[in-house]
Amino acid sequence: MTYPTQPKASHFIGGEYVEDTAGEVIEVIYPYTGDVIARVHAATPAIIERALQAATQAKAAWAAMTGTERGRILRRAADIMRERNHDLSVLETFDTGKPLQETTVADATSGADAFEYFGGMAATITGEHIPLAGGDFVYTRREPLGVCVGIGAWNYPTQIASWKGAPALACGNTMIFKPSETTPLCALKVAEILHEAGAPAGVYNVVQGMGAVGSALITDPRVAKVSLTGSVATGQKVYAAAAAGLRNVTMELGGKSPQVVFDDANLEDAVSGAILGNFYSTGQVCSNGTRVFVQRGMVDAFLARLTERLGAVVMGDPQDMATNFGPMVSARQRDIVEGFIAKGVAEGARLVYGGTRPDRDGFFLEPTVFADVTDEMTIATDEIFGPVMSVLTFDDEDEVLRRANATPYGLAASVFTSDLTRAHRMAAGFEAGTCYINTHNLAPVEAPFGGSKLSGVGRENSKEAVMNYTQTKGIYVAMNPVEAPF
Ligand code: NAD
């Protein structure tokens, strides 16, 4: 079978596709069939240098444009992304294996939202005026950082390329984006669209490669910032490398987020939240609520309704709009998740749904639910990054808040209850960057997204992202004679 997925070339630099076949071959595997659907080459030192030069050369002219002009280009890119949503969604599905039913509403659309939002905001990024004694004053300028490096994970290749690119460019920076080597295809389309929308050559570049390429980029003295979406282990390495040059960082890392369901919650909403927070994208979402704490009085009803609704899972061809549960991104990731399921069983959790590999091609794994999970079991402490839900039981609010926070991670947390004051108390008490009341896992561009503790540094989306892609310059203006001691 032939697939419409082979890009024109591996990299997009200085406004055009470029190739260097001396780079190591990266095979792109379609998770539904295991077929190789494209081949790209990892960036060689020559390609890395070309990208750094392009982004450096483009920096001054891009920063000198008004926010209105930059914003117009980004908003045009948003329009093109929306017009091409179908084709971009099909590509995202080939790249990741996520069902088209999902990618049609969650990937290019979310990228377009980011370009539209930050495009609209670009002209409003300004400093402030600070009056001082005697008529003196200070004014501030919010200035771009310079060349920013974006490094992506494999679960949302279009969204991550856009969530990093849109605020970076709106603020007047240029970007070199390195997608995950597992899903290298979609970011090239983002670069192509930005260029078509009018972004000058070198403003947004894409280079392929493994960790070594990311590492070479972030240690180059021409680079001012790195924004990584990835695992905690990678985040620690990238943060340390960036620290040597005192580079600005945004770190969007892993999690083990709690979802707390009190027995006064709406059962249907709580189950929907748990499904969204564990099985969307086949569980490959960083903010998933994988520790579902259910109050004792509701546990039986919760599990009964959850397992009933899991009967509506449609596993199959991800390009078929009827499919609502796709394969995992790779054989390797499926093997890792199967290892966690085996540990869950071995450590005494009760398997109430799924747990096995269906007898079919592709990297499928059934949605899996464990009950009677205790806090110290591996499935309750480690990020699994697959379709595995752990249900834990609790009795009261203080206890569950303590247990929910007893993790080194702090990405997301949710509470389901009909008690208004308790909902806000819990939200205030959660040690997490992104909290939800009566829902889980929504990430609109208007809201800040990011983690505390080991889950990250900085925030993406919302006005907060502007703080993460600019620096403040303070300018003191004297309106009086200069007084000196002698
Ligand atoms: P990963 O950490 O293995 O890789 C992430 C990226 O970092 C890849 O592009 C990889 O090539 C690059 N990389 C690896 N080593 C590097 C190094 N030394 N220097 C520079 N770059 C390097 O993560 P993954 O397996 O692709 O993605 C899954 C992880 O990402 C999970 O932990 C998940 O929670 C996390 N994630 C977080 C968010 C968020 O917004 N917080 C979103 C999606 C995924």
XYZ file of N, CA, C and O in Angstrom, residues 353-462:
440
model
N -11.227 -4.294 33.908
C -11.548 -4.155 32.483
C -10.263 -4.208 31.667
O -9.251 -3.626 32.053
N -10.310 -4.850 30.521
C -9.212 -4.823 29.551
C -7.978 -5.543 30.037
O -8.055 -6.621 30.613
N -6.824 -4.945 29.761
C -5.564 -5.503 30.241
C -4.825 -6.331 29.215
O -3.701 -6.751 29.457
N -5.445 -6.595 28.083
C -4.757 -7.446 27.113
C -4.617 -6.767 25.757
O -5.278 -5.792 25.463
N -3.771 -7.395 24.956
C -3.495 -6.926 23.601
C -4.498 -7.628 22.681
O -4.525 -8.855 22.624
N -5.347 -6.880 21.989
C -6.311 -7.567 21.134
C -5.613 -8.322 20.003
O -4.513 -7.952 19.597
N -6.248 -9.365 19.536
C -5.666 -10.217 18.517
C -5.869 -9.577 17.136
O -6.791 -9.922 16.405
N -5.046 -8.585 16.823
C -5.161 -7.901 15.539
C -3.854 -7.182 15.243
O -3.001 -7.021 16.115
N -3.679 -6.739 14.003
C -2.480 -5.983 13.645
C -2.516 -4.614 14.317
O -3.564 -4.147 14.750
N -1.396 -3.946 14.307
C -1.341 -2.587 14.874
C -1.002 -2.661 16.352
O -1.107 -3.703 16.995
N -0.609 -1.499 16.889
C -0.109 -1.473 18.275
C -1.250 -1.223 19.256
O -1.198 -0.305 20.072
N -2.289 -2.048 19.167
C -3.469 -1.841 20.009
C -3.286 -2.445 21.398
O -2.587 -3.440 21.575
N -3.932 -1.805 22.346
C -3.993 -2.310 23.718
C -5.367 -1.914 24.231
O -5.814 -0.789 23.991
N -6.047 -2.845 24.914
C -7.402 -2.509 25.373
C -7.376 -1.417 26.435
O -6.432 -1.334 27.216
N -8.436 -0.607 26.495
C -8.551 0.304 27.640
C -8.615 -0.549 28.909
O -9.308 -1.570 28.932
N -7.850 -0.148 29.901
C -7.655 -0.998 31.074
C -7.998 -0.244 32.359
O -7.575 0.900 32.532
N -8.759 -0.918 33.223
C -9.132 -0.295 34.499
C -8.739 -1.224 35.640
O -9.095 -2.413 35.640
N -8.013 -0.680 36.594
C -7.708 -1.394 37.837
C -8.488 -0.758 38.982
O -8.536 0.471 39.095
N -9.064 -1.596 39.856
C -9.688 -1.105 41.090
C -8.865 -1.609 42.280
O -7.913 -2.372 42.097
N -9.248 -1.145 43.480
C -8.535 -1.518 44.720
C -7.045 -1.180 44.625
O -6.193 -1.909 45.154
N -6.727 -0.115 43.947
C -5.322 0.294 43.813
C -4.933 1.051 45.087
O -5.716 1.845 45.614
N -3.737 0.794 45.580
C -3.260 1.521 46.759
C -2.128 2.468 46.355
O -1.498 2.290 45.303
N -1.899 3.467 47.221
C -1.013 4.575 46.840
C 0.399 4.143 46.449
O 1.034 4.805 45.638
N 0.888 3.054 47.042
C 2.294 2.704 46.797
C 2.490 1.769 45.607
O 3.623 1.487 45.211
N 1.407 1.283 45.002
C 1.567 0.388 43.836
C 2.219 1.164 42.679
O 1.956 2.357 42.494
N 3.000 0.461 41.888
C 3.710 1.114 40.779
C 2.746 1.825 39.839
O 3.035 2.936 39.358
N 1.582 1.210 39.577
C 0.635 1.836 38.642
C 0.056 3.136 39.209
O -0.501 3.938 38.461
N 0.202 3.344 40.534
C -0.294 4.586 41.142
C 0.811 5.624 41.330
O 0.528 6.784 41.634
N 2.055 5.211 41.165
C 3.146 6.170 41.400
C 3.824 6.626 40.102
O 4.303 7.752 40.011
N 3.865 5.748 39.080
C 4.650 6.052 37.879
C 3.760 6.520 36.730
O 2.651 6.015 36.549
N 4.288 7.435 35.931
C 3.561 7.821 34.724
C 3.584 6.645 33.748
O 4.651 6.130 33.420
N 2.410 6.213 33.295
C 2.317 5.058 32.386
C 2.268 5.524 30.943
O 2.845 4.930 30.055
N 1.547 6.596 30.672
C 1.398 7.159 29.328
C 0.777 6.148 28.373
O 1.264 5.890 27.282
N -0.332 5.579 28.825
C -1.104 4.639 28.032
C -2.481 4.499 28.648
O -2.776 5.136 29.668
N -3.345 3.656 28.068
C -4.749 3.599 28.488
C -4.973 2.758 29.746
O -5.650 1.729 29.696
N -4.403 3.182 30.839
C -4.515 2.415 32.087
C -4.993 3.327 33.213
O -4.310 4.282 33.591
N -6.178 3.036 33.735
C -6.761 3.842 34.808
C -6.643 3.086 36.138
O -6.914 1.896 36.203
N -6.239 3.811 37.167
C -6.197 3.230 38.500
C -7.284 3.869 39.359
O -7.312 5.089 39.500
N -8.167 3.043 39.921
C -9.219 3.564 40.789
C -8.831 3.273 42.239
O -8.553 2.130 42.602
N -8.786 4.350 43.023
C -8.425 4.247 44.442
C -9.633 4.718 45.254
O -10.431 5.531 44.790
N -9.755 4.225 46.482
C -10.917 4.569 47.307
C -10.487 5.501 48.438
O -9.384 5.357 48.962
N -11.364 6.465 48.785
C -11.045 7.344 49.931
C -12.302 7.606 50.749
O -13.417 7.341 50.295
N -12.068 8.159 51.965
C -13.206 8.426 52.852
C -13.498 9.906 53.022
O -14.634 10.316 52.975
N -12.461 10.734 53.271
C -12.796 12.147 53.503
C -11.852 13.107 52.790
O -10.802 12.720 52.268
N -12.248 14.380 52.848
C -11.595 15.413 52.032
C -10.122 15.620 52.395
O -9.265 15.667 51.505
N -9.830 15.751 53.675
C -8.432 15.979 54.076
C -7.539 14.839 53.609
O -6.427 15.046 53.108
N -8.058 13.636 53.822
C -7.279 12.446 53.444
C -7.009 12.443 51.930
O -5.872 12.239 51.500
N -8.028 12.718 51.137
C -7.832 12.581 49.688
C -6.935 13.688 49.147
O -6.132 13.461 48.229
N -7.011 14.882 49.751
C -6.147 15.963 49.273
C -4.683 15.622 49.568
O -3.796 15.814 48.721
N -4.458 15.088 50.757
C -3.085 14.699 51.117
C -2.572 13.629 50.149
O -1.469 13.709 49.615
N -3.398 12.616 49.894
C -2.971 11.522 49.010
C -2.829 12.004 47.549
O -1.917 11.584 46.836
N -3.727 12.883 47.134
C -3.649 13.396 45.748
C -2.341 14.149 45.529
O -1.726 14.065 44.463
N -1.904 14.866 46.573
C -0.681 15.673 46.458
C 0.600 14.883 46.739
O 1.699 15.400 46.531
N 0.462 13.651 47.181
C 1.651 12.868 47.568
C 2.317 12.262 46.333
O 2.364 11.040 46.143
N 2.795 13.119 45.460
C 3.465 12.703 44.225
C 4.480 13.780 43.869
O 4.245 14.957 44.142
N 5.597 13.377 43.256
C 6.561 14.410 42.852
C 6.076 15.225 41.654
O 6.658 16.250 41.322
N 5.012 14.749 40.980
C 4.478 15.462 39.818
C 3.455 16.512 40.244
O 2.915 16.446 41.338
N 3.145 17.433 39.339
C 2.127 18.444 39.644
C 1.575 19.076 38.384
O 1.503 20.296 38.275
N 1.186 18.225 37.428
C 0.714 18.803 36.166
C -0.745 19.237 36.266
O -1.067 20.410 36.129
N -1.645 18.279 36.491
C -3.069 18.610 36.517
C -3.737 17.936 37.710
O -3.146 17.071 38.363
N -4.979 18.356 37.999
C -5.777 17.722 39.055
C -7.220 18.137 38.830
O -7.484 19.242 38.350
N -8.148 17.235 39.179
C -9.555 17.617 39.039
C -10.356 17.130 40.227
O -9.981 16.163 40.899
N -11.463 17.839 40.473
C -12.382 17.427 41.532
C -13.790 17.406 40.950
O -14.168 18.319 40.200
N -14.513 16.348 41.251
C -15.916 16.235 40.841
C -16.765 16.223 42.107
O -16.637 15.335 42.948
N -17.605 17.243 42.260
C -18.473 17.363 43.429
C -19.569 18.361 43.104
O -19.398 19.208 42.216
N -20.687 18.289 43.841
C -21.707 19.328 43.666
C -21.647 20.340 44.800
O -22.452 21.259 44.866
N -20.666 20.168 45.697
C -20.496 21.103 46.820
C -19.553 22.226 46.363
O -18.348 22.025 46.193
N -20.135 23.415 46.200
C -19.414 24.551 45.632
C -18.160 24.918 46.425
O -17.072 25.090 45.874
N -18.296 25.029 47.728
C -17.152 25.481 48.522
C -16.068 24.406 48.559
O -14.882 24.707 48.503
N -16.483 23.155 48.620
C -15.481 22.089 48.619
C -14.707 22.079 47.299
O -13.489 21.853 47.279
N -15.407 22.327 46.201
C -14.739 22.333 44.888
C -13.603 23.358 44.880
O -12.477 23.064 44.461
N -13.882 24.547 45.387
C -12.847 25.599 45.357
C -11.754 25.341 46.390
O -10.589 25.678 46.167
N -12.143 24.756 47.537
C -11.119 24.386 48.543
C -10.141 23.380 47.951
O -8.930 23.503 48.092
N -10.689 22.391 47.271
C -9.831 21.355 46.673
C -8.934 21.969 45.587
O -7.737 21.684 45.522
N -9.522 22.816 44.749
C -8.736 23.431 43.668
C -7.588 24.253 44.259
O -6.468 24.239 43.741
N -7.868 24.961 45.366
C -6.811 25.755 46.004
C -5.748 24.855 46.629
O -4.573 25.203 46.679
N -6.181 23.682 47.101
C -5.249 22.793 47.802
C -4.413 21.921 46.885
O -3.340 21.440 47.281
N -4.857 21.701 45.673
C -4.099 20.831 44.759
C -2.729 21.437 44.446
O -2.619 22.627 44.143
N -1.698 20.624 44.490
C -0.361 21.074 44.073
C -0.205 20.720 42.606
O 0.407 19.721 42.235
N -0.810 21.520 41.745
C -0.795 21.247 40.303
C -0.994 22.553 39.553
O -1.678 23.459 40.041
N -0.425 22.620 38.360
C -0.500 23.863 37.582
C -1.826 24.077 36.880
O -2.209 25.201 36.584
N -2.530 22.992 36.593
C -3.756 23.086 35.801
C -4.845 22.278 36.504
O -4.728 21.051 36.610
N -5.862 22.954 37.036
C -6.893 22.239 37.810
C -8.253 22.362 37.152
O -8.531 23.327 36.432
N -9.095 21.391 37.435
C -10.431 21.351 36.827
C -11.471 21.092 37.913
O -11.231 20.303 38.834
N -12.616 21.751 37.765
C -13.766 21.448 38.612
C -14.842 20.857 37.710
O -15.284 21.497 36.750
N -15.217 19.620 37.999
C -16.257 18.894 37.252
C -15.948 18.697 35.773
O -16.856 18.656 34.940
N -14.701 18.587 35.433
C -14.272 18.130 34.109
C -12.796 17.751 34.212
O -12.202 17.864 35.292
N -12.229 17.269 33.113
C -10.793 16.951 33.128
C -10.245 17.037 31.713
O -10.908 16.664 30.753
N -9.027 17.571 31.594
C -8.227 17.501 30.362
C -8.564 18.504 29.263
O -8.099 18.328 28.150
N -9.349 19.511 29.540
C -9.579 20.513 28.500
C -8.403 21.492 28.514
O -7.874 21.820 29.574
N -7.978 21.940 27.332
C -6.826 22.850 27.265
C -7.065 23.931 26.215
O -6.394 23.970 25.180
N -8.031 24.818 26.453
C -8.257 25.896 25.484
C -7.090 26.883 25.503
O -6.444 27.070 26.543
N -6.831 27.503 24.362
C -5.669 28.395 24.256
C -5.779 29.591 25.202
O -4.767 30.157 25.639
N -6.994 29.950 25.593
C -7.179 31.117 26.464
C -6.691 30.862 27.898
O -6.479 31.806 28.665
N -6.549 29.597 28.271
C -6.216 29.249 29.663
C -4.750 28.850 29.787
O -4.214 28.185 28.899
N -4.095 29.234 30.891
C -2.707 28.798 31.076
C -2.631 27.283 31.240
O -3.513 26.684 31.846
N -1.559 26.688 30.705
C -1.379 25.239 30.810
C 0.067 24.961 31.180
O 0.984 25.481 30.559
N 0.257 24.121 32.202
C 1.618 23.777 32.583
C 1.644 23.166 33.965
O 0.604 23.049 34.617
N 2.825 22.776 34.400
C 2.913 22.009 35.629
C 3.730 22.657 36.721
O 4.538 23.553 36.471
N 3.507 22.172 37.940
C 4.371 22.536 39.058
C 5.173 21.287 39.455
O 5.051 20.243 38.830
N 5.998 21.414 40.472
C 6.881 20.337 40.938
C 7.640 19.739 39.734
O 8.086 20.479 38.854
N 7.750 18.414 39.637
C 8.551 17.842 38.539
C 7.870 17.940 37.175
O 8.468 17.587 36.157
N 6.632 18.410 37.154
C 5.909 18.446 35.878
C 6.242 19.648 35.007
O 5.786 19.711 33.863
N 6.994 20.594 35.533
C 7.397 21.636 34.604
C 7.718 22.982 35.182
O 7.612 23.224 36.384
N 8.092 23.850 34.268
C 8.472 25.228 34.573
C 7.849 26.092 33.489
O 7.977 25.793 32.310
N 7.169 27.169 33.893
C 6.577 28.081 32.915
C 5.203 27.601 32.476
O 4.736 26.531 32.874
N 4.555 28.400 31.673
C 3.209 28.092 31.205
C 3.105 28.314 29.708
O 3.698 29.243 29.162
N 2.325 27.455 29.056
C 1.987 27.687 27.660
C 0.577 28.258 27.601
O -0.186 28.207 28.566
N 0.239 28.811 26.447
C -1.100 29.371 26.192
C -1.400 30.557 27.117
O -0.652 30.850 28.040
N -2.494 31.248 26.812
C -2.965 32.397 27.592
C -1.950 33.545 27.562
O -0.898 33.445 26.943
